[in-house]
């Protein structure tokens, strides 16, 4: 019998790139709370002792960016120099301009804020309609954060990563977890053997179902043997550098545009959310077991240039028929997406770590299963 293997990774909120994503989205949320029509394209970079916030923002509101940045960093867990980064003492630089009038002109006409293509994906491998590999990877990093925050493993520090390799059978269904990688920042005096035993017991075993683990599952816990220097001290961070972690763990395609720091007029964000919303409802409606939807836009143009559907042979309908069904039920014009998903509000920082999709722990609109009946009705009308 032949097998295939697929791997996805996730990172904790304390990873330097995720620090930047959370700062960018915290700025966005703070502006939307005051000015729902504010235009925000906020980027962030961080390194040892320094955070740079930059971008293009046009708003009637006011945000004390240095104060906000320090709060985000401390909430993540970088509260003193012991972790190598400190929200109280790091330098915060800002370089903010207004939105380009050339871009604003297209958005003001209710068109897309940029050209590009965005993908949405869903499958029936997990209860949250996400690929098993990224689902497990996110749950592991969330558990890693939990055992640190709750003092169960008090020697852990905010930076960390997970990676999961799943073995699939000939039928494409997950059979077992072949390998788990966990790397977690820790205090200098931590015993490595103790850390490895603790993480298997407190992080891996409570998260990965026992049916997927066997005597051949490989565990790589802090494989370099030491991870004391972490966070922005160990590696510089940049907004938008973990787009595969943010989406489907590489299992679905990605258009290349990041999400964090962008207001919903940017289709990089809003259209990707809409495509996920449509894909998840299609699978939940029983019209396909696996589906990928691509949307494409031109700057300043209201209607999407194309809606492409791939069901990987898991539907009784053709891809063209599924596209017709989706177009019957969903309106992918940017202004309609913003209205239907109620995106002009401060809901974004909460998804800046832990993934933007499959978030059944959060009340985010693009994860709602609220178009199932309409899709099934449209499907019944397809010839």
Coordinates of C-alpha atoms in Angstrom, one line a residue:
X1 CA 0.0 0.0 0.0
X2 CA 1.4 3.4 -0.9
X3 CA 1.3 6.3 1.5
X4 CA 1.7 10.1 1.2
X5 CA 2.9 12.5 3.9
X6 CA 2.0 16.1 4.3
X7 CA 3.4 18.6 6.8
X8 CA 2.2 22.0 8.2
X9 CA 3.6 24.3 10.8
X10 CA 2.3 26.9 13.2
X11 CA 4.0 29.5 15.5
X12 CA 3.1 31.0 18.8
X13 CA 2.0 34.6 19.4
X14 CA 5.6 35.3 20.7
X15 CA 7.2 34.5 17.4
X16 CA 8.7 37.7 16.0
X17 CA 6.7 37.7 12.8
X18 CA 3.5 37.1 14.8
X19 CA 4.5 40.0 17.2
X20 CA 4.4 42.2 14.1
X21 CA 1.2 40.8 12.8
X22 CA -0.5 41.4 16.2
X23 CA 0.8 45.0 16.4
X24 CA -0.4 45.8 12.8
X25 CA -3.9 44.4 13.5
X26 CA -4.0 46.1 16.9
X27 CA -3.5 49.5 15.2
X28 CA -6.2 48.5 12.6
X29 CA -8.6 47.6 15.4
X30 CA -7.9 50.8 17.3
X31 CA -8.7 52.9 14.3
X32 CA -11.8 50.9 13.2
X33 CA -13.2 51.3 16.8
X34 CA -13.2 55.1 16.2
X35 CA -13.5 55.4 12.5
X36 CA -15.1 52.4 10.7
X37 CA -14.3 53.8 7.3
X38 CA -10.6 54.5 8.1
X39 CA -8.1 53.3 5.5
X40 CA -5.3 51.3 7.0
X41 CA -2.2 49.6 5.6
X42 CA -0.1 49.2 8.7
X43 CA 3.2 47.3 8.6
X44 CA 5.6 46.5 11.4
X45 CA 9.1 45.3 11.9
X46 CA 10.9 44.4 15.1
X47 CA 14.3 43.4 16.2
X48 CA 16.4 43.5 19.4
X49 CA 15.0 46.4 21.5
X50 CA 13.2 48.0 18.6
X51 CA 9.8 48.2 16.9
X52 CA 9.1 50.1 13.7
X53 CA 5.5 50.8 12.8
X54 CA 5.0 52.2 9.3
X55 CA 2.5 52.4 6.5
X56 CA -0.4 54.5 5.1
X57 CA -3.3 55.4 7.3
X58 CA -6.1 57.9 6.6
X59 CA -8.5 58.3 9.5
X60 CA -10.5 60.8 11.6
X61 CA -9.4 58.9 14.7
X62 CA -6.3 59.0 16.8
X63 CA -4.2 56.2 18.2
X64 CA -1.3 56.5 20.6
X65 CA 0.8 54.0 18.6
X66 CA 3.8 53.7 21.0
X67 CA 1.4 53.0 24.0
X68 CA -0.6 50.5 22.0
X69 CA 2.6 48.7 20.8
X70 CA 3.9 48.3 24.3
X71 CA 0.6 46.9 25.5
X72 CA 0.5 44.3 22.7
X73 CA 4.1 43.2 23.5
X74 CA 3.4 42.9 27.2
X75 CA 0.2 41.0 26.6
X76 CA 2.1 38.5 24.5
X77 CA 4.5 37.8 27.4
X78 CA 7.5 40.0 26.8
X79 CA 7.2 41.9 30.1
X80 CA 10.8 42.1 31.2
X81 CA 14.3 41.6 29.9
X82 CA 14.4 37.9 31.0
X83 CA 12.8 36.9 27.7
X84 CA 15.2 39.1 25.6
X85 CA 12.5 41.7 24.7
X86 CA 10.6 44.1 26.9
X87 CA 7.5 46.1 26.0
X88 CA 8.3 48.7 28.7
X89 CA 11.8 49.5 27.4
X90 CA 12.0 48.8 23.7
X91 CA 12.2 51.7 21.3
X92 CA 9.1 52.4 19.2
X93 CA 9.5 54.3 16.0
X94 CA 6.6 55.4 13.7
X95 CA 6.6 56.4 10.0
X96 CA 3.0 56.9 8.9
X97 CA 1.7 58.6 5.8
X98 CA -1.8 58.9 4.4
X99 CA -3.3 56.6 1.8
X100 CA -2.2 57.3 -1.7
X101 CA -4.9 59.4 -3.5
X102 CA -4.4 57.2 -6.6
X103 CA -5.4 54.1 -4.6
X104 CA -8.2 56.0 -2.7
X105 CA -9.8 57.0 -6.0
X106 CA -10.4 53.4 -7.0
X107 CA -11.6 52.3 -3.6
X108 CA -14.0 55.3 -3.3
X109 CA -15.7 54.0 -6.4
X110 CA -16.4 50.8 -4.4
X111 CA -13.8 48.9 -6.5
X112 CA -11.1 46.6 -5.3
X113 CA -8.2 48.2 -3.5
X114 CA -5.6 46.3 -5.5
X115 CA -5.3 43.7 -8.2
X116 CA -4.5 40.1 -7.3
X117 CA -6.0 36.7 -6.6
X118 CA -7.2 35.2 -3.4
X119 CA -8.0 31.6 -2.4
X120 CA -10.4 30.0 0.0
X121 CA -10.3 26.3 1.0
X122 CA -12.3 23.9 3.1
X123 CA -12.4 20.1 3.5
X124 CA -14.1 17.6 5.8
X125 CA -11.0 16.3 7.5
X126 CA -11.8 18.1 10.8
X127 CA -14.8 19.5 12.6
X128 CA -13.7 23.0 11.7
X129 CA -13.4 22.1 8.0
X130 CA -9.6 22.6 7.9
X131 CA -6.8 20.3 6.9
X132 CA -5.7 18.0 9.8
X133 CA -2.1 19.1 9.6
X134 CA -2.6 22.8 10.2
X135 CA -5.4 22.1 12.6
X136 CA -3.1 20.1 14.9
X137 CA -0.2 22.5 14.4
X138 CA -2.3 25.4 15.6
X139 CA -3.7 23.4 18.6
X140 CA -0.2 22.5 19.6
X141 CA 1.1 26.1 19.6
X142 CA -2.1 27.2 21.5
X143 CA -1.4 24.5 24.1
X144 CA 2.2 25.5 24.3
X145 CA 1.1 29.1 25.2
X146 CA -1.5 27.8 27.6
X147 CA 0.9 25.7 29.7
X148 CA 3.2 28.7 29.9
X149 CA 0.5 31.2 30.8
X150 CA -1.0 29.0 33.4
X151 CA 2.3 28.2 35.0
X152 CA 2.2 24.5 34.3
X153 CA 5.6 24.7 32.6
X154 CA 6.8 28.0 34.0
X155 CA 10.2 27.8 32.4
X156 CA 8.8 28.3 28.9
X157 CA 9.0 31.7 27.2
X158 CA 6.7 33.3 24.5
X159 CA 8.5 32.2 21.3
X160 CA 7.7 28.8 19.9
X161 CA 6.8 26.7 16.9
X162 CA 5.1 23.4 16.0
X163 CA 5.1 21.2 13.0
X164 CA 3.0 18.1 12.2
X165 CA 3.5 15.5 9.6
X166 CA 0.5 13.3 8.8
X167 CA 0.5 10.1 6.8
X168 CA -2.4 9.7 4.4
X169 CA -3.7 6.4 2.9
X170 CA -4.5 5.7 -0.8
X171 CA -8.1 7.0 -0.1
X172 CA -6.6 10.4 0.9
X173 CA -7.8 10.0 4.5
X174 CA -5.4 10.7 7.4
X175 CA -4.2 7.5 9.0
X176 CA -1.6 8.6 11.6
X177 CA 0.8 11.3 12.7
X178 CA 4.2 10.4 11.6
X179 CA 6.2 13.2 13.2
X180 CA 5.7 16.1 15.6
X181 CA 8.2 19.0 16.0
X182 CA 8.0 21.4 18.9
X183 CA 10.5 24.2 19.5
X184 CA 9.9 26.4 22.6
X185 CA 11.9 29.2 24.0
X186 CA 12.9 28.5 27.6
X187 CA 14.9 29.8 30.5
X188 CA 18.7 29.3 30.5
X189 CA 18.7 26.8 33.4
X190 CA 16.1 24.4 31.9
X191 CA 17.0 20.8 31.7
X192 CA 16.5 19.5 28.2
X193 CA 15.4 16.0 29.1
X194 CA 12.9 17.4 31.5
X195 CA 11.6 19.9 28.9
X196 CA 11.1 17.1 26.3
X197 CA 9.3 14.9 28.7
X198 CA 7.1 17.7 29.9
X199 CA 6.1 18.9 26.4
X200 CA 5.2 15.4 25.3
X201 CA 3.1 14.9 28.4
X202 CA 1.5 18.4 28.7
X203 CA 1.4 19.7 25.1
X204 CA 1.4 16.8 22.6
X205 CA -0.5 14.0 24.3
X206 CA -3.5 16.2 25.3
X207 CA -3.9 17.6 21.8
X208 CA -3.2 14.9 19.2
X209 CA -5.8 12.1 19.4
X210 CA -4.4 8.9 20.6
X211 CA -5.6 7.1 17.5
X212 CA -3.1 9.0 15.4
X213 CA -0.1 8.3 17.6
X214 CA 1.8 4.9 17.6
X215 CA 5.2 3.5 18.4
X216 CA 6.6 4.8 15.2
X217 CA 5.6 8.4 15.7
X218 CA 8.7 10.6 15.9
X219 CA 9.0 13.4 18.4
X220 CA 11.5 16.2 17.8
X221 CA 11.4 18.5 20.9
X222 CA 13.8 21.5 20.7
X223 CA 16.0 19.5 18.3
X224 CA 18.9 22.0 18.4
X225 CA 19.1 21.3 22.2
X226 CA 18.8 24.9 23.3
X227 CA 16.4 27.8 22.6
X228 CA 17.1 30.5 25.1
X229 CA 17.5 33.5 22.8
X230 CA 14.2 33.9 21.1
X231 CA 11.6 36.5 20.0
X232 CA 12.7 39.7 18.4
X233 CA 16.1 39.3 20.1
X234 CA 16.8 36.0 18.3
X235 CA 15.3 36.9 14.9
X236 CA 13.8 40.0 13.4
X237 CA 10.1 40.0 12.6
X238 CA 8.0 41.5 9.8
X239 CA 4.3 41.8 9.3
X240 CA 2.9 39.3 6.7
X241 CA 5.7 36.8 6.7
X242 CA 3.6 33.9 8.0
X243 CA 0.9 33.8 5.4
X244 CA 0.8 30.0 5.1
X245 CA 0.5 29.7 8.9
X246 CA -2.3 32.2 8.7
X247 CA -4.2 30.2 6.1
X248 CA -4.2 26.4 5.3
X249 CA -0.7 25.3 6.2
X250 CA 0.3 24.9 2.5
X251 CA -2.6 22.5 1.8
X252 CA -4.5 25.0 -0.2
X253 CA -3.0 27.5 -2.6
X254 CA -2.3 31.1 -1.6
X255 CA -2.5 34.3 -3.7
X256 CA 0.5 35.8 -1.9
X257 CA -1.1 38.7 -0.2
X258 CA -0.9 39.0 3.6
X259 CA -3.8 40.0 5.9
X260 CA -2.6 41.7 9.0
X261 CA -2.7 45.5 9.2
X262 CA -5.0 45.9 6.2
X263 CA -8.5 47.3 6.4
X264 CA -11.3 45.4 4.6
X265 CA -11.2 47.5 1.5
X266 CA -8.0 45.5 0.7
X267 CA -9.2 42.4 -1.1
X268 CA -6.1 40.6 0.0
X269 CA -7.9 40.3 3.3
X270 CA -11.7 40.6 2.6
X271 CA -11.8 38.4 -0.5
X272 CA -9.7 35.7 1.1
X273 CA -12.2 35.7 4.0
X274 CA -15.1 35.6 1.6
X275 CA -13.6 32.7 -0.4
X276 CA -13.1 30.7 2.9
X277 CA -16.7 31.5 3.9
X278 CA -18.0 30.2 0.6
X279 CA -15.8 27.1 0.6
X280 CA -16.7 26.2 4.2
X281 CA -20.4 26.5 3.5
X282 CA -20.1 24.4 0.3
X283 CA -18.5 21.5 2.2
X284 CA -20.9 21.8 5.1
X285 CA -23.8 21.7 2.7
X286 CA -22.6 18.4 1.4
X287 CA -21.9 19.6 -2.1
X288 CA -18.2 18.6 -2.0
X289 CA -15.8 17.0 0.5
X290 CA -13.0 19.3 -0.5
X291 CA -13.0 22.6 -2.4
X292 CA -10.8 25.5 -3.3
X293 CA -12.1 28.8 -4.6
X294 CA -10.0 31.4 -6.4
X295 CA -11.2 35.0 -6.7
X296 CA -9.4 37.6 -8.9
X297 CA -9.7 41.4 -9.0
X298 CA -8.4 44.5 -10.7
X299 CA -7.8 47.7 -8.8
X300 CA -10.8 50.0 -8.9
X301 CA -13.1 47.4 -10.6
X302 CA -16.1 46.3 -8.6
X303 CA -16.9 42.8 -10.1
X304 CA -14.3 40.0 -9.6
X305 CA -12.5 39.2 -12.9
X306 CA -13.0 35.4 -12.3
X307 CA -14.4 32.9 -9.8
X308 CA -12.5 29.6 -10.2
X309 CA -13.6 26.4 -8.4
X310 CA -11.7 23.1 -7.9
X311 CA -13.4 20.2 -6.0
X312 CA -10.7 17.6 -6.6
X313 CA -13.2 15.0 -7.8
X314 CA -15.1 15.1 -4.5
X315 CA -18.4 16.4 -5.8
X316 CA -21.2 15.1 -7.9
X317 CA -21.3 18.5 -9.6
X318 CA -18.8 19.7 -12.1
X319 CA -16.5 22.6 -11.1
X320 CA -18.4 24.9 -13.5
X321 CA -21.7 23.9 -11.9
X322 CA -20.2 24.6 -8.4
X323 CA -19.0 28.0 -9.6
X324 CA -22.6 28.8 -10.8
X325 CA -24.0 27.7 -7.5
X326 CA -21.5 29.8 -5.5
X327 CA -22.1 32.9 -7.7
X328 CA -25.9 32.5 -7.2
X329 CA -25.5 32.6 -3.4
X330 CA -22.5 34.8 -2.8
X331 CA -21.7 38.4 -3.9
X332 CA -18.0 38.8 -4.2
X333 CA -18.0 42.5 -5.0
X334 CA -15.7 44.2 -2.3
X335 CA -18.5 46.4 -0.9
X336 CA -20.8 43.5 -0.7
X337 CA -18.2 41.3 1.1
X338 CA -17.7 44.1 3.7
X339 CA -21.4 44.5 4.2
X340 CA -22.3 40.8 4.3
X341 CA -19.4 39.9 6.7
X342 CA -19.7 43.2 8.7
X343 CA -16.0 43.8 8.4
X344 CA -15.7 47.4 9.4
X345 CA -15.2 46.7 13.1
X346 CA -12.3 45.8 15.4
X347 CA -12.2 42.0 15.1
X348 CA -8.8 41.5 13.6
X349 CA -6.1 41.3 16.3
X350 CA -7.7 38.1 17.7
X351 CA -6.9 36.2 14.5
X352 CA -3.4 37.7 14.1
X353 CA -2.0 34.6 15.9
X354 CA -3.4 31.1 15.8
X355 CA -4.7 31.3 12.2
X356 CA -7.4 33.2 10.5
X357 CA -9.4 30.2 9.5
X358 CA -11.0 27.3 11.4
X359 CA -11.4 29.5 14.4
X360 CA -14.4 27.9 16.1
X361 CA -13.1 29.4 19.3
X362 CA -13.9 32.9 18.0
X363 CA -17.0 34.5 16.7
X364 CA -15.6 35.6 13.3
X365 CA -18.2 36.0 10.4
X366 CA -16.3 34.2 7.7
X367 CA -16.5 31.0 9.7
X368 CA -20.3 31.0 10.1
X369 CA -22.3 28.3 8.4
X370 CA -25.2 30.5 7.4
X371 CA -25.5 29.9 3.6
X372 CA -26.1 26.1 3.6
X373 CA -29.8 26.2 2.8
X374 CA -29.3 28.7 0.0
X375 CA -26.5 26.6 -1.5
X376 CA -28.6 23.4 -1.4
X377 CA -31.5 25.2 -3.0
X378 CA -29.3 26.6 -5.8
X379 CA -27.8 23.2 -6.3
X380 CA -31.2 21.6 -6.8
X381 CA -31.8 24.1 -9.6
X382 CA -28.6 23.1 -11.5
X383 CA -29.2 21.2 -14.7

